Coordinates of C-alpha atoms in Angstrom, one line a residue:
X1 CA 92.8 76.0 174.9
X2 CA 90.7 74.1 177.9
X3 CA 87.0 74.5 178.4
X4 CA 87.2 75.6 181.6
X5 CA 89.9 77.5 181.9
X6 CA 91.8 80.4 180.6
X7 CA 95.1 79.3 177.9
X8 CA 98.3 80.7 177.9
X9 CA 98.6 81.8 174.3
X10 CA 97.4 85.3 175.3
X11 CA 99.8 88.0 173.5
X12 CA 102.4 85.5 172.5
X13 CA 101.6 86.3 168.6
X14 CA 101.0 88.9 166.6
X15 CA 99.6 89.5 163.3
X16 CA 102.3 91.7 161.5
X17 CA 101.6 91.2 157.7
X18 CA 98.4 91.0 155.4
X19 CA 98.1 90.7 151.3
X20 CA 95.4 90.0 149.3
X21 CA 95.0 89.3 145.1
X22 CA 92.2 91.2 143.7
X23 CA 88.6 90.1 143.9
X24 CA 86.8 88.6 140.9
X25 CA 84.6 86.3 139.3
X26 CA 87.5 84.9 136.9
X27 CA 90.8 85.3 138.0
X28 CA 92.4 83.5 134.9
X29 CA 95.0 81.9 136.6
X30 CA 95.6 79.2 138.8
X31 CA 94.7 78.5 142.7
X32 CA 98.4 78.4 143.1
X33 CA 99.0 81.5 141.1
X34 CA 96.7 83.1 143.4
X35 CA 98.2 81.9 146.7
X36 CA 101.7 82.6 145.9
X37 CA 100.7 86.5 145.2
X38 CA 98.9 86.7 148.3
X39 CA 101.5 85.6 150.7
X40 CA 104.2 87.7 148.3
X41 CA 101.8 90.8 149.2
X42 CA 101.6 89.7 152.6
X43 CA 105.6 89.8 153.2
X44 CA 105.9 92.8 151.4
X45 CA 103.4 94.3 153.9
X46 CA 105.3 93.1 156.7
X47 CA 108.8 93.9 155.3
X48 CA 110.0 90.6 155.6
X49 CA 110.8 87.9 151.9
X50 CA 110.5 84.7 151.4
X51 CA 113.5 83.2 152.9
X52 CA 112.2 84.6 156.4
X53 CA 109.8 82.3 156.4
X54 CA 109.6 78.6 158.0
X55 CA 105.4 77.7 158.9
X56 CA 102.5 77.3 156.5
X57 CA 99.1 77.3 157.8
X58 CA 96.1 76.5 155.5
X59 CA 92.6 74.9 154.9
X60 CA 92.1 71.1 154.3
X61 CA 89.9 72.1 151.2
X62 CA 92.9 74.6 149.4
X63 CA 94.4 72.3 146.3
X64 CA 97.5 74.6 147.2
X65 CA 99.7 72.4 149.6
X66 CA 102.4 73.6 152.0
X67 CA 105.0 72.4 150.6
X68 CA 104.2 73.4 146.6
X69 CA 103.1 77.2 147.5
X70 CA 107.2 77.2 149.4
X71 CA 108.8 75.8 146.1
X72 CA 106.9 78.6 144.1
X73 CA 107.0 81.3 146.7
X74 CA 110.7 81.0 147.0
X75 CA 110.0 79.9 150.6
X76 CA 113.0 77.3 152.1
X77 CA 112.9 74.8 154.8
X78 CA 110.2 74.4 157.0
X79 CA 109.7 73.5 160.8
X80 CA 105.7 73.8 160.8
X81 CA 103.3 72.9 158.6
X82 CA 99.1 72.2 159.1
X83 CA 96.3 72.5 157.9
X84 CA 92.4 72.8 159.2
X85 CA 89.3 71.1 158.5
X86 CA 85.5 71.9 158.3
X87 CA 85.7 74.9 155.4
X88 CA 85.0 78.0 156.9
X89 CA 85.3 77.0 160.5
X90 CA 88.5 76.7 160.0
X91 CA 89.7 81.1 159.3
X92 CA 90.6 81.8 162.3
X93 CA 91.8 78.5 163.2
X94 CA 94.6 79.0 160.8
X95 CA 95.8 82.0 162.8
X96 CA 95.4 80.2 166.1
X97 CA 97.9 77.4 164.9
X98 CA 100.1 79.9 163.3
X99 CA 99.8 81.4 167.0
X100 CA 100.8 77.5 168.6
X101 CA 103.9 77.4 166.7
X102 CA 105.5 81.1 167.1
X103 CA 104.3 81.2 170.8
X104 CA 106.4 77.5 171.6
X105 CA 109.5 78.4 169.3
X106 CA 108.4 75.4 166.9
X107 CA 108.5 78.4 163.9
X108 CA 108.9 82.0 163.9
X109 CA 107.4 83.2 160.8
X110 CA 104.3 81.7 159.6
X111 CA 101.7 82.6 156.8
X112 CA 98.4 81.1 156.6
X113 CA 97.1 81.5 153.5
X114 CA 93.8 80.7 151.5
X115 CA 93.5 80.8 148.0
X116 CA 90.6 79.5 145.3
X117 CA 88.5 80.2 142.1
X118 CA 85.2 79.8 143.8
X119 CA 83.5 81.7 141.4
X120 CA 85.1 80.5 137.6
X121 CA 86.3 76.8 139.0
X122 CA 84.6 75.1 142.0
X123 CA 80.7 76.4 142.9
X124 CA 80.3 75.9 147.0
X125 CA 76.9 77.0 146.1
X126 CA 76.5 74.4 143.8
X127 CA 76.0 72.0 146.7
X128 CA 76.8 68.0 147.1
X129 CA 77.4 66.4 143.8
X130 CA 78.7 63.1 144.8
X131 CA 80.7 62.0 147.8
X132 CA 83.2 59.7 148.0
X133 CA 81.9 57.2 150.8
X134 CA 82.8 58.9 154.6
X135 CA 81.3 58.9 157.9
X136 CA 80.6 62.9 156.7
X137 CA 78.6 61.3 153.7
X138 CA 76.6 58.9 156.4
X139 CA 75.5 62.3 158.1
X140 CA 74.6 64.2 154.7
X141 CA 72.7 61.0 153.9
X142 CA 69.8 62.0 155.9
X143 CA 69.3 65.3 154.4
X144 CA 69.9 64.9 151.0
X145 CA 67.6 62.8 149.7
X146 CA 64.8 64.9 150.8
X147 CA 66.5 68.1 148.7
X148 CA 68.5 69.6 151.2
X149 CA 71.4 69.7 148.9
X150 CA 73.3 73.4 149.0
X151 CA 74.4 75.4 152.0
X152 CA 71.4 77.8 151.4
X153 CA 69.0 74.7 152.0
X154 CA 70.7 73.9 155.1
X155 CA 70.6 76.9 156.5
X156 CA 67.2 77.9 155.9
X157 CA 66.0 75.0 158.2
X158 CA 67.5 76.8 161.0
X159 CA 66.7 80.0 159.5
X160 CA 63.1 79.2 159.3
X161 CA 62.9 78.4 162.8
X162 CA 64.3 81.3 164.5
X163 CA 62.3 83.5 162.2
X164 CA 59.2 81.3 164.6
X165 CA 60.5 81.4 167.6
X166 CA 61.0 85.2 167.7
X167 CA 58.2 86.0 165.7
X168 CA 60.1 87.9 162.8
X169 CA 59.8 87.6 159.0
X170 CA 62.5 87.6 156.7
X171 CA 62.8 91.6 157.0
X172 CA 65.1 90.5 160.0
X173 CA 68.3 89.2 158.2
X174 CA 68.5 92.0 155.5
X175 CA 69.1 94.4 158.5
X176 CA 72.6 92.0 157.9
X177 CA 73.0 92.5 154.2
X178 CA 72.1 96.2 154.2
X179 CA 75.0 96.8 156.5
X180 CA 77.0 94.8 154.5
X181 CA 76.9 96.2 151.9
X182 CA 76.9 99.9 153.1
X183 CA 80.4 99.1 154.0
X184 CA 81.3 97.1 150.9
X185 CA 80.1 100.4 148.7
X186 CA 82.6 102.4 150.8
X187 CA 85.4 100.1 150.3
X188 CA 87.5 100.1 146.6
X189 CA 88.7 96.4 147.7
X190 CA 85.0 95.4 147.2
X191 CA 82.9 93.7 144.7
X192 CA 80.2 95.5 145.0
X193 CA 81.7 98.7 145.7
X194 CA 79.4 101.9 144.9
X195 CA 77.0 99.3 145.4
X196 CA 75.2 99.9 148.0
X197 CA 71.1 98.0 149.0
X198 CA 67.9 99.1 150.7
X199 CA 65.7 96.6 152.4
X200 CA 63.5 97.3 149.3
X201 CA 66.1 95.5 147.2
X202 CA 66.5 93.1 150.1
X203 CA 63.1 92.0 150.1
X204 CA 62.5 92.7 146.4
X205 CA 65.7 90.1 145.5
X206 CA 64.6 86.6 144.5
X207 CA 64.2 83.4 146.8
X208 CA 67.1 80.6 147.1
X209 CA 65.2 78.4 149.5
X210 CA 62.6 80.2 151.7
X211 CA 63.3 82.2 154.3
X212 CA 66.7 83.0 152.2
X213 CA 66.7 85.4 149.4
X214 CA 69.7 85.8 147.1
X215 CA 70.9 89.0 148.9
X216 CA 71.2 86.8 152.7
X217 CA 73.3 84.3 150.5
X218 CA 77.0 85.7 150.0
X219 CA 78.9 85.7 146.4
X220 CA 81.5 83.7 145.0
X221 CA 84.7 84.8 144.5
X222 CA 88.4 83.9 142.7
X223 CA 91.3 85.3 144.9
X224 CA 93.6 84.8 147.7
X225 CA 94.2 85.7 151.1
X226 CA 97.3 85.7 153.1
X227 CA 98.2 86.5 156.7
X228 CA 101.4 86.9 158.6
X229 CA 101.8 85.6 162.3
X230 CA 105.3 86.3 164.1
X231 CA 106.3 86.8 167.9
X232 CA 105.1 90.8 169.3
X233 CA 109.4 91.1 169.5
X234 CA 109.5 90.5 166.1
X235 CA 106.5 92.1 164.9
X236 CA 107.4 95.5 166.6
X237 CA 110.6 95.8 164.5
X238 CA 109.2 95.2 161.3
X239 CA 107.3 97.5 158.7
X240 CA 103.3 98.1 160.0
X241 CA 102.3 97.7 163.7
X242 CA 101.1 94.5 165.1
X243 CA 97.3 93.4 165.9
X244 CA 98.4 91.4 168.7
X245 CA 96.4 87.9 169.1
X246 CA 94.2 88.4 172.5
X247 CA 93.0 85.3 172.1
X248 CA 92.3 82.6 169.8
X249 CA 89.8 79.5 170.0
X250 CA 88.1 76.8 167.7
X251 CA 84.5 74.9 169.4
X252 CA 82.3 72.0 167.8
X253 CA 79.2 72.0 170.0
X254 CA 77.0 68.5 171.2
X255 CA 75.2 66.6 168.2
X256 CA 78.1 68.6 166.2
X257 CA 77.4 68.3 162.6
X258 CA 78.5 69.7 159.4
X259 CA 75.7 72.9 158.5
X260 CA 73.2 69.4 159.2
X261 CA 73.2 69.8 162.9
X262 CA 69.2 69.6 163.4
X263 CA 68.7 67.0 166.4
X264 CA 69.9 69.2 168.4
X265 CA 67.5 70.1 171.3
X266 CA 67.4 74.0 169.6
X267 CA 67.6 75.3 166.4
X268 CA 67.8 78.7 166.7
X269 CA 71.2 79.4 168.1
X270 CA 74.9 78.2 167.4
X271 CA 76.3 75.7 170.3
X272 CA 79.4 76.0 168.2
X273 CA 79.6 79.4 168.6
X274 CA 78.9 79.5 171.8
X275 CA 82.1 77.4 172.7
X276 CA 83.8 79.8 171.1
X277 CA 82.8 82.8 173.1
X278 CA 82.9 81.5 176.5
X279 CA 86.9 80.7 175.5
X280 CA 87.5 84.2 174.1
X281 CA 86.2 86.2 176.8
X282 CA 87.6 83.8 179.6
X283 CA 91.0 84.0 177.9
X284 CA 90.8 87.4 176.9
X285 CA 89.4 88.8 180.1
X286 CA 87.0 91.1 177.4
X287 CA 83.5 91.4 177.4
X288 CA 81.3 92.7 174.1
X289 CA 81.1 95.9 175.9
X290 CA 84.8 96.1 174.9
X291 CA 84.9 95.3 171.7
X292 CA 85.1 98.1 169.2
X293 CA 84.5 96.2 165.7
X294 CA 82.9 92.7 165.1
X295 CA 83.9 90.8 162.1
X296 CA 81.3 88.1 162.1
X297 CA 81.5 85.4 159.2
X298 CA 78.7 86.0 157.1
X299 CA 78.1 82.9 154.3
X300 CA 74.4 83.7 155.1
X301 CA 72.6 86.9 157.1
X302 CA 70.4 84.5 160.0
X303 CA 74.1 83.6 161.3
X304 CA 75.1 86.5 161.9
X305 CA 72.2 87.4 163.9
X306 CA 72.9 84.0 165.9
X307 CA 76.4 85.2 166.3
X308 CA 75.7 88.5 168.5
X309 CA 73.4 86.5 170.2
X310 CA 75.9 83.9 171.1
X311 CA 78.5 86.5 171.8
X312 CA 76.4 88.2 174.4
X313 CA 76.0 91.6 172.3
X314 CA 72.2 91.2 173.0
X315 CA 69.3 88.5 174.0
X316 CA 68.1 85.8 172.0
X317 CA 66.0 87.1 169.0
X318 CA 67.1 90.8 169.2
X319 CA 70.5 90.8 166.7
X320 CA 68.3 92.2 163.8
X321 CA 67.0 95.5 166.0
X322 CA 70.7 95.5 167.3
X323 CA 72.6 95.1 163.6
X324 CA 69.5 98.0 162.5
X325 CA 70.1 100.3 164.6
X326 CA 74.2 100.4 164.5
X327 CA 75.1 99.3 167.8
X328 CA 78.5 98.1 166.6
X329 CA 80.1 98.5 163.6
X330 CA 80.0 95.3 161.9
X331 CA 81.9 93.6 158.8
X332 CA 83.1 96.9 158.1
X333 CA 84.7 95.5 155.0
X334 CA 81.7 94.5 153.3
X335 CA 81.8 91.0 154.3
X336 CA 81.2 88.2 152.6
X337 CA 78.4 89.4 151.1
X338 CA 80.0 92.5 150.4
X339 CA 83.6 92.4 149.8
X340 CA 84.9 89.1 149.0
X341 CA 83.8 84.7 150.2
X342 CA 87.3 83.8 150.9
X343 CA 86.4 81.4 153.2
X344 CA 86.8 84.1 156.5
X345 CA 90.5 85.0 155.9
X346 CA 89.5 88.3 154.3
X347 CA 87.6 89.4 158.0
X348 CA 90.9 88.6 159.2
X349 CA 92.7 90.9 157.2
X350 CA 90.0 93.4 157.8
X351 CA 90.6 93.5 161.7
X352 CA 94.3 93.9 160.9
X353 CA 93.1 97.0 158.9
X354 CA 90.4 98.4 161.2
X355 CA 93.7 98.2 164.5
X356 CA 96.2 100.1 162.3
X357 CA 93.3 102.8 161.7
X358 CA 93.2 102.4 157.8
X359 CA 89.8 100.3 157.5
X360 CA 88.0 102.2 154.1
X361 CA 85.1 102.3 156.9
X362 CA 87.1 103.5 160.3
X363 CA 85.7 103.1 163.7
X364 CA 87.3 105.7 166.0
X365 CA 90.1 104.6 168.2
X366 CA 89.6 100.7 167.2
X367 CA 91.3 99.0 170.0
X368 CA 90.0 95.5 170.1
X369 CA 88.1 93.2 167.4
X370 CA 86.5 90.4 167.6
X371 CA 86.6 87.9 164.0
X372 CA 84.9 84.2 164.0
X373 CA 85.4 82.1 161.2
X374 CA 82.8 79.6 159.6
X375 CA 78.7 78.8 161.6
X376 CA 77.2 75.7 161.4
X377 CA 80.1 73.5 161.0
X378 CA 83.0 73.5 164.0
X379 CA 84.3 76.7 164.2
X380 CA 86.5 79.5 165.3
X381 CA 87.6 82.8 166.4
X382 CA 89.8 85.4 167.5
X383 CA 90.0 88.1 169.4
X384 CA 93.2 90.9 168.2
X385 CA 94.3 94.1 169.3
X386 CA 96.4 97.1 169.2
X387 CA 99.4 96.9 170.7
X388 CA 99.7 98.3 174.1
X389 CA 95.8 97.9 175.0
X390 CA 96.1 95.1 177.1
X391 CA 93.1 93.4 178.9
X392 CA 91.1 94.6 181.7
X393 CA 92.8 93.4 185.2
X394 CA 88.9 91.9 186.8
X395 CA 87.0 89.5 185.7
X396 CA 84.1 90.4 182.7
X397 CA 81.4 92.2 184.6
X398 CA 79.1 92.5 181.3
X399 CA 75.7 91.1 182.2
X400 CA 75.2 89.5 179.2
X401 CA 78.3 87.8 179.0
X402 CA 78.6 84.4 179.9
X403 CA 80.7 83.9 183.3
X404 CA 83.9 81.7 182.9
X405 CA 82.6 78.2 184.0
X406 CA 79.2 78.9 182.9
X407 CA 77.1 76.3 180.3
X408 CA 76.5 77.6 177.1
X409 CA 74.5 81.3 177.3
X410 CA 72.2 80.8 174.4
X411 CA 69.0 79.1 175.9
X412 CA 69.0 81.0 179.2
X413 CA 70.2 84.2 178.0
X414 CA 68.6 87.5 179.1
X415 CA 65.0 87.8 178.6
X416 CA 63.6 89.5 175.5
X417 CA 62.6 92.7 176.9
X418 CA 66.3 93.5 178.1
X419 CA 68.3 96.0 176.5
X420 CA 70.8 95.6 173.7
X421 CA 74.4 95.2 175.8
X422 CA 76.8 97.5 174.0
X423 CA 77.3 100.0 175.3
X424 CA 76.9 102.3 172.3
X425 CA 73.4 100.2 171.6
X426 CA 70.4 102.2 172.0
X427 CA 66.7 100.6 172.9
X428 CA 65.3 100.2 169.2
X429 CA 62.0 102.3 170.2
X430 CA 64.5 105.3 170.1
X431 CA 65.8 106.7 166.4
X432 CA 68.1 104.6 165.1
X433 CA 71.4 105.6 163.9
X434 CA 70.1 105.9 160.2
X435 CA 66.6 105.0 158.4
X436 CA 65.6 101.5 158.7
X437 CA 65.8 101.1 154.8
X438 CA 68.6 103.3 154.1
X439 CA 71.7 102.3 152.0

């Protein structure tokens, strides 16, 4: 993938299998356990064992490596094997590298795979502990001593700030977690299903670090999360249709930090991110106006408002009128928040779902979905559809997204008073799609 131009990866690779373990708070077994389930479920779903497969793709932080998930799994030899940094960022990076090796013939079956007891073993949420001396640790240095210590504390710095700039109040990201978990109450896969929120209980839950509350902060989970990545040829011929990959991208913006980044000129946006997009749409040829389901990674609500922005869904400071009045359906598998934290690989799975047509929470005729991976840390994303959509034949014509060459869109997007730019997006003055506080 090139800044500044399209790549060649474009419908190369397909996603043909998806498996999950259940969802819990004590999975009472072990990480491997849980992995070697997932990509088992995973083949099953695809029709294709074991033996079929020769790539593993996972996360730097999975205590599952390559080569002990293939002795358990019954997996063989293999041709490919990597792994991806920076948490969360790295979701959809996992697919893109999967994508690398089927598209140049280096492996033709891969399964990325992520699998952990976040919940009953290791606490993300618990925060930094004590670091093993890195330049990473030189960075956190700064911050920690003066109690920025968890992921909700570094978050709410930037959260804070765009809550300023705009002129909002904390109302704003539970627009995020009410959606959510509408979705995840609709979806037996869930956590928190039949469990559905009001902005009452939004703004009623307690504080984390301000402007957070605990329902902008997602849960903790024990499970695993597989994913299957073979040629379209292949993929045709085996058990479920394909989500073919459109386009896949990873970014780390300028002053690039890990979830610390704040010496950058602006805190209210995701440079990250915004890499991202420009890559996705210029590959892709798509615009948000044709994207039928977003799947934004959402480890806290104010990131997914940055996201849309960054995406070019609407203006800087309007994502919470946009998310509130169901412009596009969004995380329709709960999310994070909702559903399951398996580190982004479950959104994945979801946009599988949501282009087969058997989401818990359908959008009609899903033809193309957008999925990003971890925000405030370098980062990913993908853009998969159903087979046979193609991409448009101009150039993106949306007016808020970004042209191909252009610098990031964030600062200098539309002005505030512009309309939402999805086309299904109504002017928030108008009634929205369902009460402001409704489940």
């Amino acid at each position: 993938m090139s800044l500044h131009r399209p790549d060649a990866l474009s419908g190369r690779a397909a996603i043909a299998g998806i498996g999950a373990t259940e969802f819990s708070k004590d999975s009472g077994r072990s990480e491997l356990k849980l992995a070697v389930e997932a990509v088992h479920t995973a083949l099953d779903d695809a029709g294709l064992s074991p033996g079929d497969v020769d790539g593993l793709v996972t996360f730097t932080m999975d205590t599952t490596p390559e080569i002990t998930l293939a002795q358990a799994a019954g997996i063989g030899e293999l041709s490919f094997f990597s792994r991806v940094h920076y948490g969360g960022g790295a979701a959809c990076a996992t697919v893109q590298q999967a994508a690398l090796a089927v598209a140049t013939g280096t492996a033709e079956v891969v399964v990325c795979y992520r699998a952990f007891n976040e919940r009953s073993g290791r606490r993300f949420g618990t925060g930094v502990q004590e670091r093993q001396p890195s330049a990473e640790g030189v960075a956190l240095g700064w911050n920690l001593p003066f109690g920025l210590l968890t992921p909700a504390s570094w978050v709410a710095m930037a959260a804070q700030r765009y809550l300023h700039t705009y002129g909002l109040t904390p109302e704003a990201f539970g627009h995020v977690a009410v959606t959510d978990r509408r979705h995840a109450a609709r979806n037996p896969a869930a956590y928190f299903h039949g469990k559905p929120i009001t902005l009452a209980d939004h703004a009623a839950s307690r504080w984390i670090v301000e402007p957070l509350r605990l329902l902008d902060c997602c849960q903790e989970t024990d499970g695993g999360q597989a994913l299957v990545v073979t040629t379209p040829e292949r993929a045709r011929d085996l058990r479920r249709p394909p989500a073919l990959i459109t386009a896949a991208a990873q970014g780390a913006g300028r002053a690039q930090e890990q979830m610390t980044s704040f010496y950058r000129d602006d805190l209210t946006g995701l440079p990250e991110m915004n890499v991202v997009a420009r890559q996705l749409w210029r590959t892709s040829g798509l615009t948000p106006a044709d994207i039928d389901v977003a799947i934004l990674y959402d480890h806290f609500t104010p990131f997914v408002l940055m996201q849309l922005e960054e995406f070019g869904f609407c203006a800087p400071g309007e994502a919470a009128d946009f998310v509130a009045a169901d412009a596009l359906p969004l995380n329709t598998h709960g999310g994070q928040l909702g559903e399951a934290y398996l580190h982004g690989m479950n959104g994945i799975a979801e946009a599988v779902r949501q282009l087969r047509g058997t989401s818990p929470n359908q959008a009609p005729d899903a033809t193309h979905v957008l999925v990003t991976a971890g925000t405030g840390v370098p980062t990913s994303g993908l853009i998969l559809s159903r087979d046979g959509a193609g991409a448009p034949d101009s150039p993106p014509t949306h007016p808020s997204a970004s042209p191909p060459d252009s610098p990031p869109a964030h600062p200098s997007a539309s002005p505030p008073d512009s309309s939402p730019a999805h086309p299904s997006a109504s002017p928030v003055a108008s009634s929205p799609a369902r009460p402001p506080d409704g489940p």
